[in-house]
Amino acid sequence: TDAAFADVVKTEPEYVSKDPLRGVANLGDDRYGFAMDSSSEDTEQGSGLAPQSAMRRLKYDRLYFDLNRNGDLTDDQVIRADESPKNSAYSYFPRVDLTIDVAGQETEYAFHMRAYGYSASSYRYAYAYLYGAAFREGEITLDGVKRRVVLVDNNSNGRFDDTMTIATVSGTFYPRPGDTIFVDPDAADFTYGYDPTTSETQHYLG
């Protein structure tokens, strides 16, 4: 929300875009303000979104992220988006590495961000998405056999201890996934997504 952003960011750059994307990321125990801007004022014609006469692609290709959490977006290095396919409505940003505070301990973490946006004559639509780019790996012994274990931060909040819970809505039970644990995974096991029923190696953290 605007109030949440204003609570953590006090100084902003001079934006090029008339409609920069502003947001707050919750990582570990702290909140980080960020904003996405365009390198040029003009939007680009977008194919595949709608008739070209009605729809234009927004270019969110600059990321201001308050890595030092001092409320100032102008003293951190501007993160520029990678080259995206022509006419794509997405912008992808390179991996960001940082140290976050989790339960009073400094923890190494990393994330990627992407943005999506387009405009029409009567409205604009855009969003920013942060997803974790870090995992934890180790070994456990089960029945005397050493097994490789990989722990993935599914909800990208900088923590690796979110367990699955069950919610009840109108008499129906729904799982609320937490983080995911993989036991002896192959590379292909990480392509199945968040559903543990798609892989024998994948399990919700409990």
Coordinates of C-alpha atoms in Angstrom, one line a residue:
T1 CA 0.0 0.0 0.0
D2 CA 1.0 3.6 -0.3
A3 CA 1.1 3.9 3.5
A4 CA 3.4 0.9 3.8
F5 CA 5.8 2.4 1.2
A6 CA 5.8 5.8 2.8
D7 CA 6.6 4.2 6.2
V8 CA 9.9 2.8 4.9
V9 CA 11.0 5.1 2.1
K10 CA 11.6 8.8 2.8
T11 CA 13.7 9.8 -0.2
E12 CA 12.9 8.9 -3.8
P13 CA 14.7 9.6 -7.1
E14 CA 13.3 11.8 -9.8
Y15 CA 11.4 9.3 -11.9
V16 CA 11.2 9.3 -15.6
S17 CA 7.9 7.3 -15.7
K18 CA 4.7 9.1 -14.9
D19 CA 3.6 6.0 -13.1
P20 CA 6.5 4.3 -11.3
L21 CA 5.8 1.0 -9.5
R22 CA 6.3 1.3 -5.7
G23 CA 6.3 -1.5 -3.2
V24 CA 7.6 -3.1 0.0
A25 CA 9.3 -6.5 0.2
N26 CA 9.2 -8.5 3.4
L27 CA 12.5 -10.3 3.8
G28 CA 13.3 -12.0 7.1
D29 CA 12.5 -9.7 9.9
D30 CA 12.7 -6.5 7.9
R31 CA 10.9 -4.5 5.2
Y32 CA 12.6 -3.1 2.1
G33 CA 11.2 -0.4 0.0
F34 CA 11.6 -0.4 -3.8
A35 CA 10.5 1.3 -6.9
M36 CA 10.6 0.5 -10.6
D37 CA 11.0 3.2 -13.2
S38 CA 11.4 3.5 -17.0
S39 CA 14.5 4.6 -18.8
S40 CA 12.4 6.6 -21.2
E41 CA 9.1 8.4 -21.0
D42 CA 7.6 6.6 -24.1
T43 CA 5.8 3.3 -23.8
E44 CA 6.3 0.8 -26.6
Q45 CA 3.7 -0.7 -28.8
G46 CA 2.9 -4.2 -27.5
S47 CA 2.1 -7.2 -29.7
G48 CA 0.1 -10.1 -28.5
L49 CA -1.6 -8.2 -25.7
A50 CA -4.4 -6.6 -27.6
P51 CA -4.9 -4.7 -30.9
Q52 CA -1.8 -2.6 -31.3
S53 CA -3.9 0.5 -31.7
A54 CA -5.3 0.1 -28.2
M55 CA -2.6 -1.4 -26.1
R56 CA 1.0 -0.3 -25.3
R57 CA 3.7 -1.9 -23.3
L58 CA 5.2 -0.1 -20.3
K59 CA 8.9 -0.3 -19.9
Y60 CA 9.8 -0.8 -16.3
D61 CA 13.5 -1.5 -16.7
R62 CA 15.1 0.3 -13.8
L63 CA 14.9 -0.9 -10.2
Y64 CA 15.6 1.2 -7.1
F65 CA 15.9 -1.2 -4.1
D66 CA 16.7 0.1 -0.6
L67 CA 19.3 -2.5 0.2
N68 CA 20.8 -0.6 3.1
R69 CA 17.3 0.1 4.6
N70 CA 18.0 3.7 5.3
G71 CA 14.8 5.0 3.7
D72 CA 16.7 6.5 0.7
L73 CA 16.3 5.0 -2.8
T74 CA 18.9 7.4 -4.3
D75 CA 22.0 6.1 -2.6
D76 CA 21.8 2.5 -3.8
Q77 CA 23.0 1.4 -7.2
V78 CA 20.3 1.4 -9.9
I79 CA 19.6 -2.2 -11.0
R80 CA 18.9 -2.4 -14.7
A81 CA 16.8 -5.0 -16.4
D82 CA 18.2 -7.7 -18.6
E83 CA 17.5 -7.6 -22.3
S84 CA 14.0 -8.9 -22.9
P85 CA 12.5 -10.3 -26.1
K86 CA 11.1 -7.6 -28.5
N87 CA 7.6 -6.6 -27.6
S88 CA 7.6 -8.5 -24.4
A89 CA 5.6 -6.9 -21.6
Y90 CA 7.9 -8.4 -19.0
S91 CA 11.2 -7.0 -17.6
Y92 CA 13.6 -9.3 -15.8
F93 CA 16.2 -8.1 -13.4
P94 CA 19.5 -9.8 -12.5
R95 CA 20.0 -11.6 -9.2
V96 CA 20.5 -9.4 -6.2
D97 CA 22.5 -10.7 -3.2
L98 CA 22.1 -9.2 0.2
T99 CA 22.4 -10.0 3.9
I100 CA 19.1 -10.1 5.8
D101 CA 18.2 -10.4 9.5
V102 CA 16.2 -13.6 10.4
A103 CA 15.4 -14.1 14.1
G104 CA 18.2 -11.9 15.1
Q105 CA 20.9 -13.6 12.9
E106 CA 22.5 -12.3 9.8
T107 CA 21.7 -14.6 6.8
E108 CA 22.9 -14.6 3.2
Y109 CA 20.0 -14.4 0.7
A110 CA 19.4 -13.6 -2.9
F111 CA 16.4 -12.8 -5.1
H112 CA 15.2 -12.0 -8.6
M113 CA 12.5 -9.5 -9.6
R114 CA 10.4 -9.0 -12.7
A115 CA 7.9 -6.5 -13.7
Y116 CA 4.9 -6.5 -16.1
G117 CA 3.0 -3.6 -17.4
Y118 CA 0.8 -2.3 -20.2
S119 CA -1.5 0.6 -20.8
A120 CA -4.7 1.3 -22.7
S121 CA -6.7 4.4 -23.3
S122 CA -8.7 4.1 -20.1
Y123 CA -6.5 2.2 -17.7
R124 CA -3.0 0.9 -16.9
Y125 CA -2.1 -2.5 -15.4
A126 CA 1.3 -3.3 -13.9
Y127 CA 2.8 -5.5 -11.1
A128 CA 6.2 -6.3 -9.7
Y129 CA 7.1 -9.8 -8.5
L130 CA 10.0 -10.9 -6.2
Y131 CA 11.1 -14.5 -6.1
G132 CA 13.8 -16.1 -4.0
A133 CA 17.1 -17.2 -5.6
A134 CA 18.6 -19.0 -2.6
F135 CA 18.2 -22.4 -1.1
R136 CA 19.7 -24.4 1.8
E137 CA 21.4 -27.8 1.3
G138 CA 22.7 -30.4 3.6
E139 CA 22.6 -34.1 4.6
I140 CA 20.6 -36.2 6.9
T141 CA 20.8 -39.9 7.8
L142 CA 17.7 -42.1 7.4
D143 CA 17.8 -45.8 8.2
G144 CA 21.6 -45.6 8.1
V145 CA 21.7 -44.0 4.7
K146 CA 22.9 -40.5 4.0
R147 CA 20.4 -38.5 2.0
R148 CA 20.9 -35.1 0.3
V149 CA 18.3 -32.5 1.4
V150 CA 17.5 -29.2 -0.3
L151 CA 15.2 -26.6 1.4
V152 CA 13.5 -24.0 -0.9
D153 CA 12.0 -20.7 0.3
N154 CA 8.7 -21.1 -1.6
N155 CA 7.1 -17.8 -0.6
S156 CA 10.3 -15.8 -1.1
N157 CA 10.1 -14.1 2.3
G158 CA 13.8 -14.8 3.2
R159 CA 12.9 -17.5 5.7
F160 CA 13.3 -21.3 5.4
D161 CA 11.0 -22.4 8.3
D162 CA 7.5 -21.8 7.0
T163 CA 5.5 -25.0 7.6
M164 CA 2.4 -26.2 5.9
T165 CA -0.9 -25.5 7.6
I166 CA -4.5 -26.5 6.9
A167 CA -7.3 -24.0 6.4
T168 CA -11.0 -24.7 6.5
V169 CA -13.4 -22.8 4.3
S170 CA -17.1 -23.7 4.3
G171 CA -16.3 -27.3 5.5
T172 CA -13.6 -27.8 2.9
F173 CA -10.0 -28.3 3.8
Y174 CA -7.2 -26.5 1.9
P175 CA -3.5 -26.8 2.4
R176 CA -1.5 -23.6 2.9
P177 CA 1.9 -24.5 1.6
G178 CA 5.0 -23.3 3.5
D179 CA 8.5 -24.0 2.3
T180 CA 9.4 -27.1 0.4
I181 CA 12.0 -29.8 1.2
F182 CA 13.5 -32.1 -1.5
V183 CA 15.1 -35.4 -0.6
D184 CA 17.8 -36.8 -3.0
P185 CA 16.5 -34.6 -5.8
D186 CA 17.5 -34.6 -9.5
A187 CA 17.7 -31.4 -11.4
A188 CA 14.4 -32.3 -13.1
D189 CA 12.6 -32.4 -9.7
F190 CA 12.9 -28.6 -9.4
T191 CA 10.8 -28.0 -12.5
Y192 CA 7.6 -29.4 -11.1
G193 CA 6.5 -26.4 -9.2
Y194 CA 4.9 -26.3 -5.7
D195 CA 2.7 -29.4 -5.8
P196 CA 4.5 -32.2 -3.8
T197 CA 2.2 -34.9 -5.5
T198 CA 4.1 -34.4 -8.7
S199 CA 7.4 -35.7 -7.4
E200 CA 8.4 -38.4 -4.9
T201 CA 11.3 -36.3 -3.7
Q202 CA 9.3 -33.2 -2.9
H203 CA 7.5 -32.5 0.4
Y204 CA 6.0 -29.6 2.2
L205 CA 7.9 -28.6 5.2
G206 CA 6.2 -29.7 8.4

